[in-house]
CSV table of C-alpha atoms and ligand atoms in Angstrom, one decimal:
chain,number,residue,atom,x,y,z
G,1,MET,CA,101.0,181.6,-150.1
G,2,ARG,CA,101.7,184.3,-147.6
G,3,CYS,CA,98.0,184.2,-146.7
G,4,LEU,CA,98.2,180.4,-146.2
G,5,LEU,CA,101.2,180.9,-143.9
G,6,ALA,CA,99.3,183.5,-141.9
G,7,ILE,CA,96.4,181.1,-141.5
G,8,VAL,CA,98.8,178.3,-140.4
G,9,VAL,CA,100.5,180.6,-137.9
G,10,LEU,CA,97.2,181.9,-136.6
G,11,ALA,CA,95.8,178.4,-136.2
G,12,SER,CA,98.9,177.1,-134.4
G,13,THR,CA,98.7,180.1,-132.0
G,14,GLN,CA,95.1,179.3,-131.3
G,15,PHE,CA,96.1,175.7,-130.8
G,16,CYS,CA,98.8,176.6,-128.3
G,17,PHE,CA,96.3,178.5,-126.2
G,18,ALA,CA,93.4,176.2,-126.8
G,19,ASP,CA,93.8,174.3,-123.6
G,20,LYS,CA,92.9,177.1,-121.3
G,21,THR,CA,90.2,179.8,-121.7
G,22,LYS,CA,91.7,183.2,-122.1
G,23,TYR,CA,90.0,185.8,-120.0
G,24,PRO,CA,89.4,189.5,-120.8
G,25,THR,CA,92.4,191.6,-119.9
G,26,GLU,CA,90.4,193.5,-117.3
G,27,PHE,CA,89.4,190.3,-115.5
G,28,LEU,CA,90.7,190.4,-111.9
G,29,TRP,CA,92.2,187.3,-110.1
G,30,GLY,CA,92.1,187.6,-106.4
G,31,VAL,CA,92.0,186.2,-102.9
G,32,ALA,CA,89.8,187.2,-100.0
G,33,PHE,CA,89.5,187.3,-96.2
G,34,SER,CA,87.9,189.7,-93.7
G,35,ALA,CA,89.1,192.0,-91.0
G,36,HIS,CA,87.7,190.3,-88.0
G,37,GLN,CA,88.8,186.8,-89.1
G,38,THR,CA,92.4,187.8,-89.5
G,39,GLU,CA,93.5,191.1,-87.8
G,40,GLY,CA,93.2,190.3,-84.1
G,41,SER,CA,90.7,192.1,-81.9
G,42,ILE,CA,92.9,193.7,-79.4
G,43,GLU,CA,95.0,195.8,-81.8
G,44,GLY,CA,93.0,198.8,-82.9
G,45,GLY,CA,90.4,198.4,-80.2
G,46,GLY,CA,88.3,195.7,-81.7
G,47,ASP,CA,87.4,194.5,-78.3
G,48,ASN,CA,84.5,196.9,-78.9
G,49,SER,CA,82.8,194.5,-81.2
G,50,ASP,CA,79.7,192.4,-80.7
G,51,TRP,CA,81.5,189.3,-81.9
G,52,TYR,CA,84.5,189.6,-79.6
G,53,GLU,CA,82.2,189.9,-76.6
G,54,PHE,CA,80.3,186.8,-77.9
G,55,GLU,CA,83.6,184.8,-78.4
G,56,LEU,CA,84.5,185.4,-74.8
G,57,GLY,CA,81.1,184.2,-73.5
G,58,SER,CA,79.5,180.8,-72.9
G,59,LYS,CA,76.1,179.3,-72.6
G,60,ASN,CA,75.1,176.5,-70.3
G,61,GLY,CA,78.7,176.0,-69.4
G,62,LYS,CA,79.7,175.6,-73.1
G,63,PRO,CA,81.9,178.2,-74.8
G,64,ASN,CA,80.2,180.0,-77.6
G,65,ILE,CA,83.0,179.2,-80.0
G,66,LYS,CA,84.5,175.7,-80.6
G,67,HIS,CA,87.5,175.0,-78.4
G,68,ALA,CA,86.8,178.4,-76.7
G,69,HIS,CA,88.8,180.1,-79.4
G,70,ASN,CA,88.6,183.9,-79.8
G,71,THR,CA,90.0,186.6,-82.0
G,72,ALA,CA,92.3,188.4,-79.5
G,73,ILE,CA,95.2,187.9,-81.8
G,74,ALA,CA,93.6,186.0,-84.7
G,75,VAL,CA,96.4,185.6,-87.3
G,76,ASP,CA,97.8,189.0,-86.4
G,77,HIS,CA,97.2,190.4,-89.9
G,78,TRP,CA,97.0,193.8,-88.2
G,79,ASN,CA,100.8,193.7,-87.8
G,80,ARG,CA,101.7,191.2,-90.5
G,81,PHE,CA,99.8,192.7,-93.5
G,82,GLU,CA,103.0,193.4,-95.5
G,83,GLU,CA,104.0,189.8,-95.2
G,84,ASP,CA,100.5,188.7,-96.2
G,85,PHE,CA,100.4,191.0,-99.2
G,86,ASP,CA,103.8,189.6,-100.3
G,87,LEU,CA,102.2,186.2,-100.4
G,88,ALA,CA,99.3,187.5,-102.4
G,89,LYS,CA,101.7,189.2,-104.8
G,90,ASN,CA,103.8,186.0,-105.2
G,91,LEU,CA,100.5,184.1,-106.0
G,92,GLY,CA,99.8,186.5,-108.8
G,93,ALA,CA,96.8,188.1,-107.2
G,94,GLU,CA,95.7,191.3,-108.9
G,95,THR,CA,93.1,192.1,-106.3
G,96,LEU,CA,92.5,191.4,-102.7
G,97,ARG,CA,89.2,191.5,-100.9
G,98,THR,CA,89.1,192.3,-97.2
G,99,SER,CA,87.0,194.4,-94.9
G,100,ILE,CA,87.4,197.3,-92.5
G,101,ALA,CA,86.4,196.9,-88.9
G,102,TRP,CA,83.5,199.2,-88.1
G,103,ASP,CA,83.9,198.5,-84.4
G,104,LYS,CA,87.5,199.8,-84.5
G,105,ILE,CA,86.8,202.8,-86.8
G,106,GLU,CA,83.7,204.0,-84.8
G,107,PRO,CA,84.1,202.8,-81.2
G,108,LYS,CA,81.4,205.2,-80.0
G,109,PRO,CA,78.4,206.5,-82.0
G,110,GLY,CA,79.7,209.3,-84.2
G,111,GLU,CA,83.3,209.2,-82.8
G,112,PHE,CA,85.9,208.0,-85.2
G,113,ASN,CA,89.3,206.7,-84.4
G,114,LYS,CA,91.9,208.6,-86.5
G,115,ASP,CA,94.7,206.1,-85.6
G,116,VAL,CA,92.6,203.2,-87.0
G,117,ILE,CA,91.9,205.1,-90.3
G,118,GLU,CA,95.7,205.9,-90.5
G,119,HIS,CA,96.3,202.2,-90.1
G,120,TYR,CA,94.0,201.3,-93.0
G,121,LYS,CA,95.6,204.0,-95.1
G,122,LYS,CA,98.9,202.1,-94.6
G,123,VAL,CA,97.3,198.8,-95.5
G,124,LEU,CA,95.8,200.3,-98.7
G,125,ASN,CA,99.1,201.9,-99.6
G,126,ALA,CA,100.9,198.5,-99.1
G,127,LEU,CA,98.5,197.0,-101.6
G,128,LYS,CA,99.0,199.9,-104.0
G,129,LYS,CA,102.8,199.5,-103.8
G,130,ARG,CA,102.4,195.9,-104.9
G,131,GLY,CA,99.9,196.8,-107.7
G,132,ILE,CA,97.1,194.9,-106.0
G,133,LYS,CA,93.6,196.4,-106.3
G,134,PRO,CA,91.7,196.4,-103.0
G,135,MET,CA,88.0,195.4,-102.7
G,136,LEU,CA,86.8,196.6,-99.2
G,137,ALA,CA,83.7,195.5,-97.4
G,138,PHE,CA,82.2,197.9,-94.9
G,139,HIS,CA,80.3,195.1,-93.1
G,140,HIS,CA,81.3,191.5,-92.8
G,141,PHE,CA,79.1,190.2,-90.0
G,142,VAL,CA,80.7,192.3,-87.2
G,143,HIS,CA,79.3,195.5,-85.5
G,144,PRO,CA,80.4,197.9,-82.8
G,145,LYS,CA,78.8,196.8,-79.5
G,146,TRP,CA,77.0,200.2,-79.2
G,147,PHE,CA,75.1,199.4,-82.4
G,148,HIS,CA,73.2,196.5,-80.7
G,149,GLU,CA,72.7,198.4,-77.5
G,150,ILE,CA,70.4,200.8,-79.4
G,151,GLY,CA,68.5,198.1,-81.3
G,152,GLY,CA,70.9,197.1,-84.2
G,153,TRP,CA,69.3,196.5,-87.5
G,154,THR,CA,65.8,196.4,-86.0
G,155,ASN,CA,66.0,200.1,-85.3
G,156,ASP,CA,64.7,202.1,-88.3
G,157,GLU,CA,67.5,204.7,-87.6
G,158,SER,CA,70.2,202.1,-88.3
G,159,PRO,CA,70.6,202.8,-92.0
G,160,LYS,CA,71.6,206.4,-91.0
G,161,TRP,CA,74.2,205.1,-88.6
G,162,PHE,CA,75.6,202.9,-91.3
G,163,LEU,CA,75.6,205.8,-93.7
G,164,ARG,CA,77.5,208.0,-91.3
G,165,TYR,CA,80.3,205.4,-91.1
G,166,VAL,CA,80.4,204.8,-94.9
G,167,ASP,CA,80.5,208.5,-95.5
G,168,TYR,CA,83.5,208.9,-93.2
G,169,VAL,CA,85.4,206.0,-94.6
G,170,VAL,CA,84.9,206.9,-98.3
G,171,ARG,CA,86.0,210.5,-97.6
G,172,GLU,CA,89.1,209.2,-95.8
G,173,LEU,CA,90.0,206.1,-97.9
G,174,GLY,CA,88.4,207.0,-101.2
G,175,ASP,CA,91.7,208.1,-102.8
G,176,LEU,CA,93.0,204.5,-102.3
G,177,CYS,CA,89.9,202.4,-103.0
G,178,ASP,CA,87.1,202.5,-105.5
G,179,LEU,CA,85.7,199.0,-105.2
G,180,TRP,CA,83.3,198.5,-102.2
G,181,ILE,CA,81.1,195.8,-100.8
G,182,THR,CA,78.4,197.2,-98.5
G,183,PHE,CA,77.3,193.9,-96.9
G,184,ASN,CA,78.8,190.5,-97.0
G,185,GLU,CA,76.0,187.9,-97.1
G,186,PRO,CA,73.2,190.0,-95.7
G,187,VAL,CA,70.6,187.2,-95.8
G,188,LEU,CA,72.8,184.9,-93.7
G,189,GLN,CA,73.5,187.8,-91.3
G,190,VAL,CA,69.7,188.2,-90.8
G,191,ALA,CA,69.0,184.4,-90.6
G,192,PHE,CA,71.8,183.5,-88.1
G,193,GLY,CA,71.7,186.7,-86.0
G,194,TYR,CA,68.0,187.6,-85.9
G,195,MET,CA,66.0,184.6,-87.0
G,196,ILE,CA,67.6,181.6,-85.3
G,197,GLY,CA,69.8,183.5,-82.9
G,198,ILE,CA,73.1,181.6,-83.1
G,199,THR,CA,75.3,184.6,-83.8
G,200,PRO,CA,75.2,188.2,-82.4
G,201,PRO,CA,72.8,189.8,-81.6
G,202,LEU,CA,71.3,186.3,-80.8
G,203,LEU,CA,67.7,187.2,-81.5
G,204,TYR,CA,65.2,184.5,-82.2
G,205,ASN,CA,62.4,186.4,-83.8
G,206,PRO,CA,61.3,186.1,-87.4
G,207,TRP,CA,59.4,189.4,-87.4
G,208,LYS,CA,62.4,191.3,-86.1
G,209,ALA,CA,64.5,189.4,-88.7
G,210,PHE,CA,62.4,190.8,-91.5
G,211,ASP,CA,62.7,194.3,-90.0
G,212,ALA,CA,66.4,193.8,-90.0
G,213,ALA,CA,66.5,192.7,-93.6
G,214,TRP,CA,64.4,195.8,-94.5
G,215,ASN,CA,66.8,198.1,-92.8
G,216,ILE,CA,69.9,196.5,-94.3
G,217,ALA,CA,68.4,196.8,-97.8
G,218,ARG,CA,67.8,200.5,-97.0
G,219,ALA,CA,71.3,200.9,-95.7
G,220,HIS,CA,72.8,199.3,-98.8
G,221,ARG,CA,70.8,201.7,-101.1
G,222,MET,CA,71.7,204.8,-99.1
G,223,ALA,CA,75.4,203.8,-98.9
G,224,ALA,CA,75.6,203.0,-102.6
G,225,TYR,CA,74.0,206.4,-103.4
G,226,ARG,CA,76.5,208.2,-101.2
G,227,ILE,CA,79.5,206.3,-102.7
G,228,HIS,CA,78.4,207.4,-106.1
G,229,GLN,CA,78.0,211.0,-104.9
G,230,LEU,CA,81.6,210.9,-103.5
G,231,GLN,CA,83.3,208.9,-106.2
G,232,GLY,CA,81.2,209.4,-109.2
G,233,PRO,CA,79.4,206.8,-111.2
G,234,SER,CA,80.9,203.5,-112.5
G,235,PRO,CA,79.2,203.0,-115.8
G,236,ASN,CA,78.6,199.3,-116.4
G,237,GLY,CA,80.7,198.6,-113.3
G,238,ARG,CA,83.9,199.8,-114.9
G,239,GLY,CA,86.5,202.4,-114.0
G,240,SER,CA,88.5,204.3,-116.6
G,241,ASP,CA,91.0,201.4,-116.8
G,242,GLY,CA,88.1,199.1,-117.7
G,243,LYS,CA,88.4,197.2,-114.4
G,244,LEU,CA,85.7,196.5,-111.9
G,245,ARG,CA,84.7,199.5,-109.9
G,246,GLY,CA,81.9,200.8,-107.8
G,247,VAL,CA,79.7,199.1,-105.2
G,248,GLY,CA,77.8,195.8,-104.7
G,249,ILE,CA,76.8,193.2,-102.3
G,250,ALA,CA,78.6,189.9,-101.7
G,251,GLN,CA,75.6,187.5,-101.7
G,252,SER,CA,75.7,184.0,-100.3
G,253,THR,CA,74.4,181.7,-103.0
G,254,GLN,CA,73.9,178.0,-102.9
G,255,ILE,CA,72.8,175.3,-105.2
G,256,PHE,CA,69.5,173.7,-104.2
G,257,GLU,CA,68.3,170.6,-105.9
G,258,PRO,CA,65.2,168.5,-105.5
G,259,ALA,CA,65.5,165.0,-103.8
G,260,ASP,CA,63.1,163.7,-106.5
G,261,PRO,CA,63.2,165.8,-109.7
G,262,LYS,CA,59.9,164.1,-110.7
G,263,ASN,CA,58.1,165.2,-107.6
G,264,PRO,CA,56.5,168.6,-108.3
G,265,ASP,CA,56.4,169.4,-104.5
G,266,ASP,CA,60.2,169.0,-104.2
G,267,VAL,CA,60.7,171.0,-107.4
G,268,LYS,CA,58.5,173.8,-106.2
G,269,VAL,CA,60.1,174.0,-102.7
G,270,VAL,CA,63.5,174.2,-104.4
G,271,SER,CA,62.5,177.2,-106.5
G,272,GLU,CA,61.0,178.9,-103.4
G,273,ILE,CA,64.1,178.4,-101.2
G,274,GLU,CA,66.4,179.4,-104.0
G,275,GLU,CA,64.5,182.6,-104.5
G,276,LEU,CA,64.4,183.3,-100.7
G,277,VAL,CA,68.1,182.6,-100.0
G,278,ASN,CA,69.9,183.5,-103.3
G,279,TRP,CA,68.0,186.1,-105.1
G,280,SER,CA,65.1,187.9,-103.2
G,281,PHE,CA,67.4,190.4,-101.5
G,282,LEU,CA,69.2,191.4,-104.6
G,283,ARG,CA,65.9,191.7,-106.5
G,284,SER,CA,64.5,193.8,-103.7
G,285,ILE,CA,67.4,196.2,-103.9
G,286,GLU,CA,66.8,196.6,-107.6
G,287,GLU,CA,63.0,197.0,-107.3
G,288,GLY,CA,62.9,199.1,-104.2
G,289,HIS,CA,60.5,196.7,-102.6
G,290,LEU,CA,61.5,193.9,-100.1
G,291,ARG,CA,59.8,190.6,-100.8
G,292,MET,CA,60.9,187.6,-98.9
G,293,GLN,CA,58.8,184.6,-98.3
G,294,PHE,CA,59.4,181.2,-96.7
G,295,PRO,CA,58.4,178.1,-98.5
G,296,LYS,CA,54.9,177.1,-97.4
G,297,SER,CA,54.5,175.0,-94.3
G,298,LEU,CA,52.3,174.9,-91.3
G,299,VAL,CA,54.6,177.1,-89.3
G,300,SER,CA,55.8,179.3,-92.1
G,301,SER,CA,52.2,180.3,-93.0
G,302,LEU,CA,52.0,181.8,-89.5
G,303,LEU,CA,55.3,183.6,-89.9
G,304,GLY,CA,54.4,184.9,-93.3
G,305,GLY,CA,57.2,186.9,-94.9
G,306,ILE,CA,57.8,190.5,-95.8
G,307,ASN,CA,56.3,192.5,-98.6
G,308,ARG,CA,57.2,196.1,-97.9
G,309,PRO,CA,58.4,198.9,-100.1
G,310,LEU,CA,61.8,200.5,-99.4
G,311,PRO,CA,61.1,204.2,-98.5
G,312,GLN,CA,61.4,206.5,-101.5
G,313,ASP,CA,62.6,209.3,-99.2
G,314,ASP,CA,65.8,207.4,-98.5
G,315,ILE,CA,67.3,208.1,-101.9
G,316,PRO,CA,66.4,209.9,-105.1
G,317,MET,CA,64.7,208.0,-108.0
G,318,GLY,CA,66.7,206.7,-110.9
G,319,GLU,CA,69.8,205.8,-108.9
G,320,THR,CA,71.9,202.6,-109.6
G,321,PHE,CA,72.2,200.6,-106.5
G,322,GLN,CA,74.4,197.7,-107.6
G,323,ASP,CA,77.2,198.4,-110.0
G,324,TRP,CA,77.8,194.6,-110.0
G,325,ILE,CA,76.7,191.5,-108.1
G,326,GLY,CA,79.0,189.5,-105.9
G,327,ILE,CA,78.4,185.7,-105.9
G,328,ASN,CA,79.8,183.8,-102.8
G,329,TYR,CA,79.6,180.1,-103.6
G,330,TYR,CA,80.6,177.0,-101.7
G,331,SER,CA,78.1,174.2,-101.8
G,332,ARG,CA,75.1,172.2,-102.9
G,333,TYR,CA,72.0,171.1,-100.9
G,334,VAL,CA,69.5,168.5,-101.8
G,335,ILE,CA,66.1,169.1,-100.3
G,336,LYS,CA,62.7,167.6,-99.9
G,337,LYS,CA,59.3,169.2,-99.3
G,338,SER,CA,58.0,168.8,-95.7
G,339,SER,CA,54.9,170.5,-94.4
G,340,TRP,CA,56.0,169.8,-90.8
G,341,SER,CA,59.3,171.5,-91.0
G,342,PRO,CA,59.2,175.2,-89.9
G,343,ILE,CA,60.6,176.2,-93.2
G,344,GLY,CA,58.7,173.7,-95.4
G,345,LEU,CA,61.6,171.5,-96.3
G,346,VAL,CA,64.2,169.0,-95.0
G,347,TRP,CA,67.8,168.6,-96.1
G,348,VAL,CA,68.8,165.2,-97.6
G,349,THR,CA,72.1,166.0,-99.2
G,350,PRO,CA,74.1,162.8,-99.8
G,351,GLN,CA,77.1,162.7,-97.5
G,352,ILE,CA,79.7,162.4,-100.3
G,353,ASN,CA,82.4,164.8,-101.6
G,354,LEU,CA,82.4,166.9,-98.5
G,355,GLY,CA,84.8,169.5,-97.2
G,356,ASP,CA,86.0,169.2,-93.6
G,357,ASN,CA,83.0,171.2,-92.5
G,358,GLY,CA,80.5,169.0,-94.2
G,359,TRP,CA,79.7,171.3,-97.2
G,360,GLN,CA,79.3,169.3,-100.4
G,361,ILE,CA,81.8,170.1,-103.2
G,362,TYR,CA,79.9,170.7,-106.4
G,363,PRO,CA,81.9,172.6,-109.0
G,364,THR,CA,79.2,172.7,-111.7
G,365,GLY,CA,77.2,174.8,-109.3
G,366,LEU,CA,79.4,177.8,-109.9
G,367,GLU,CA,78.6,177.8,-113.6
G,368,LYS,CA,74.9,177.3,-112.9
G,369,LEU,CA,74.7,180.2,-110.4
G,370,LEU,CA,76.6,182.5,-112.8
G,371,VAL,CA,74.1,181.6,-115.6
G,372,LYS,CA,71.2,182.3,-113.3
G,373,ALA,CA,72.7,185.5,-111.8
G,374,SER,CA,73.3,186.9,-115.4
G,375,GLU,CA,69.5,187.4,-115.5
G,376,PHE,CA,70.1,190.5,-113.5
G,377,LYS,CA,72.0,191.9,-116.5
G,378,LYS,CA,74.8,193.3,-114.2
G,379,PRO,CA,78.5,192.5,-114.2
G,380,LEU,CA,79.2,189.6,-111.9
G,381,VAL,CA,82.1,188.8,-109.7
G,382,VAL,CA,82.8,185.6,-107.8
G,383,SER,CA,83.4,187.3,-104.5
G,384,GLU,CA,84.1,184.0,-102.5
G,385,ASN,CA,84.7,180.4,-103.4
G,386,GLY,CA,86.8,177.9,-101.4
G,387,LEU,CA,87.0,174.8,-99.3
G,388,ALA,CA,87.7,173.7,-95.7
G,389,ASP,CA,90.5,171.2,-96.2
G,390,ALA,CA,93.1,171.1,-93.4
G,391,ILE,CA,95.4,168.6,-95.2
G,392,ASP,CA,95.0,170.1,-98.6
G,393,SER,CA,94.1,166.8,-100.2
G,394,ARG,CA,91.0,168.1,-102.1
G,395,ARG,CA,91.7,171.8,-102.6
G,396,PRO,CA,93.9,171.4,-105.7
G,397,LYS,CA,91.2,169.5,-107.5
G,398,PHE,CA,88.5,171.9,-106.1
G,399,ILE,CA,90.4,174.8,-107.6
G,400,ARG,CA,90.9,173.2,-111.0
G,401,ASP,CA,87.3,172.0,-111.3
G,402,HIS,CA,85.7,175.3,-110.2
G,403,LEU,CA,87.9,177.3,-112.6
G,404,LYS,CA,86.9,174.9,-115.4
G,405,HIS,CA,83.3,175.9,-114.8
G,406,LEU,CA,84.2,179.5,-114.5
G,407,ASP,CA,85.9,179.0,-118.0
G,408,HIS,CA,82.5,177.7,-119.3
G,409,ALA,CA,80.7,180.7,-118.0
G,410,ILE,CA,83.2,183.0,-119.7
G,411,GLU,CA,82.9,181.0,-122.9
G,412,LYS,CA,79.1,181.4,-122.7
G,413,GLY,CA,79.7,185.2,-122.8
G,414,ILE,CA,78.6,185.8,-119.2
G,415,ASP,CA,80.0,189.1,-117.9
G,416,VAL,CA,82.1,187.9,-115.0
G,417,ARG,CA,84.8,190.4,-114.0
G,418,GLY,CA,86.7,188.7,-111.3
G,419,TYR,CA,87.2,185.7,-109.0
G,420,TYR,CA,88.3,185.8,-105.3
G,421,PHE,CA,89.5,182.6,-103.7
G,422,TRP,CA,88.5,182.2,-100.1
G,423,SER,CA,90.9,182.3,-98.5
G,424,LEU,CA,94.5,183.4,-98.8
G,425,LEU,CA,95.1,182.5,-95.2
G,426,ASP,CA,93.7,180.1,-92.6
G,427,ASN,CA,91.6,182.3,-90.3
G,428,PHE,CA,89.0,182.6,-87.6
G,429,GLU,CA,86.1,180.5,-89.0
G,430,TRP,CA,83.3,182.0,-86.8
G,431,LEU,CA,81.5,179.4,-84.6
G,432,ASP,CA,84.2,176.8,-85.6
G,433,GLY,CA,87.1,178.9,-84.3
G,434,TYR,CA,90.4,178.1,-85.9
G,435,GLU,CA,89.5,174.4,-86.5
G,436,LYS,CA,88.4,174.6,-90.1
G,437,ARG,CA,91.2,175.6,-92.6
G,438,PHE,CA,90.3,177.5,-95.7
G,439,GLY,CA,93.8,178.9,-96.5
G,440,LEU,CA,96.0,178.5,-99.5
G,441,VAL,CA,98.5,179.4,-96.9
G,442,GLU,CA,98.6,177.4,-93.6
G,443,ILE,CA,98.9,179.3,-90.4
G,444,LYS,CA,101.0,177.5,-87.8
G,445,TYR,CA,99.0,178.5,-84.7
G,446,GLY,CA,101.4,176.8,-82.4
G,447,ASP,CA,104.5,178.2,-84.0
G,448,ASN,CA,104.4,182.0,-84.0
G,449,LEU,CA,101.7,182.1,-86.6
G,450,GLU,CA,104.2,181.2,-89.3
G,451,ARG,CA,102.7,181.4,-92.8
G,452,VAL,CA,103.4,178.2,-94.9
G,453,PRO,CA,101.9,178.0,-98.4
G,454,ARG,CA,100.1,174.7,-99.1
G,455,PRO,CA,100.5,172.8,-102.4
G,456,SER,CA,97.2,174.4,-103.6
G,457,PHE,CA,98.9,177.8,-103.4
G,458,ASN,CA,100.9,176.8,-106.5
G,459,VAL,CA,98.0,175.2,-108.1
G,460,TYR,CA,96.0,178.4,-108.0
G,461,LYS,CA,99.0,180.4,-109.0
G,462,ASN,CA,99.5,178.3,-112.2
G,463,GLU,CA,95.8,178.3,-113.0
G,464,ILE,CA,95.8,182.0,-112.9
G,465,SER,CA,98.9,182.5,-115.0
G,466,GLU,CA,97.7,180.0,-117.7
G,467,ARG,CA,94.5,182.0,-118.1
G,468,ARG,CA,96.1,185.4,-118.4
G,469,ARG,CA,96.4,187.0,-121.9
D,501,BGC,C1,81.8,184.0,-95.2
D,501,BGC,C2,83.3,183.9,-94.6
D,501,BGC,C3,83.5,182.5,-94.2
D,501,BGC,C4,83.3,181.5,-95.3
D,501,BGC,C5,83.6,180.1,-95.0
D,501,BGC,C6,81.4,182.8,-96.0
D,501,BGC,O1,80.1,182.6,-96.0
D,501,BGC,O2,81.6,185.2,-95.8
D,501,BGC,O3,83.4,184.8,-93.6
D,501,BGC,O4,84.8,182.4,-93.6
D,501,BGC,O5,82.0,181.6,-95.7
D,501,BGC,O6,82.8,179.6,-94.0
């Protein structure tokens, strides 16, 4: 009888919790943003950055950034970080992803600004006080100006410059942080900055772009090795508390689908572009050999690709270079083979279910990408996922639907350790300036940058709390 009772009690408890997937206790729920998009460039000396210079410039009489916006003040996170972390705490965030500004920390080659490091110590202590685990990126698209003046990532010395900065930061901030991103979306950095030249350093040169990718891959490996030297290993991406620890890349991943699934050319070009954009860089880091290839077309066969080993002298053999893999996911693209297009394909995504910036909302994609990324046999973390939606009419559903697919991935046994919503706050959206709004919290730009949580703030808050054990 007692046994029967126990079964009934157990079954009813299961039933109570059956509506939401319960996540492992070590799973981290978080929010994300980056330094340049929020801090303000003037404070801390960020007017030393390549991006700030670009923001103030124009081309053919047109400002480089929509509405001639710039990051002089941004959302003043530099001064208002306590207030922003209170919001994160109120949301129930256990982790917060941001970055540190290389341009502020190292305004001249090899010269570090002590005041800036002291500021970041205060920032990290403010997170610690609230029990929020930081995840810090060393590089989120922005560089010190001097870096480009001596060739940027096309200079084969550049991995050493990056390593010097990483080494300094980990020695200074390592007591307060053990979760690092070396590069945010390195493939997009190379594509936009070096291949099609729409962001700094404005190069339009595929060969230099491949050199840049090669040096960034080297820089990642050298930095990961140094972080392990300074902080010790993170076996299976865990710290002693079982939570995510160590170093990885936040990789931009997209869903690509063929316009006609029965057309073998469309299917093939999908697999080629998916490999190039989503996976080739991560694979190269693992294999010690950079292989990136455009889908075949008349132009791309002239450009070729890159198939070059990463120098063995950079780091010792047998090192782990990615303790985990970060998946940034936003959208789906439908594509068609085209031999005339420079990259062998054209985009034909149906213009339905779009965010304010035209990116298609496709929640199933998150699950598909996590399944695919699990082939790397590494812990995974959703390092960005979010939506441009100024009036917050689609964000609540976006959150619920994406988390449903995250649930499925967890139920399938995929080793996902965390989820970071992009973004806690509206912020500087690169070429779009402040026009596109990604925040759970609205920034009143005309009203002293007041922070006002949107309805989706409470939606995410509830979704998190329902999934906690
Ligand atoms: C970038 C963020 C950006 C977000 C939305 C991501 O690719 O890492 O910096 O704000 O997309 O555009």
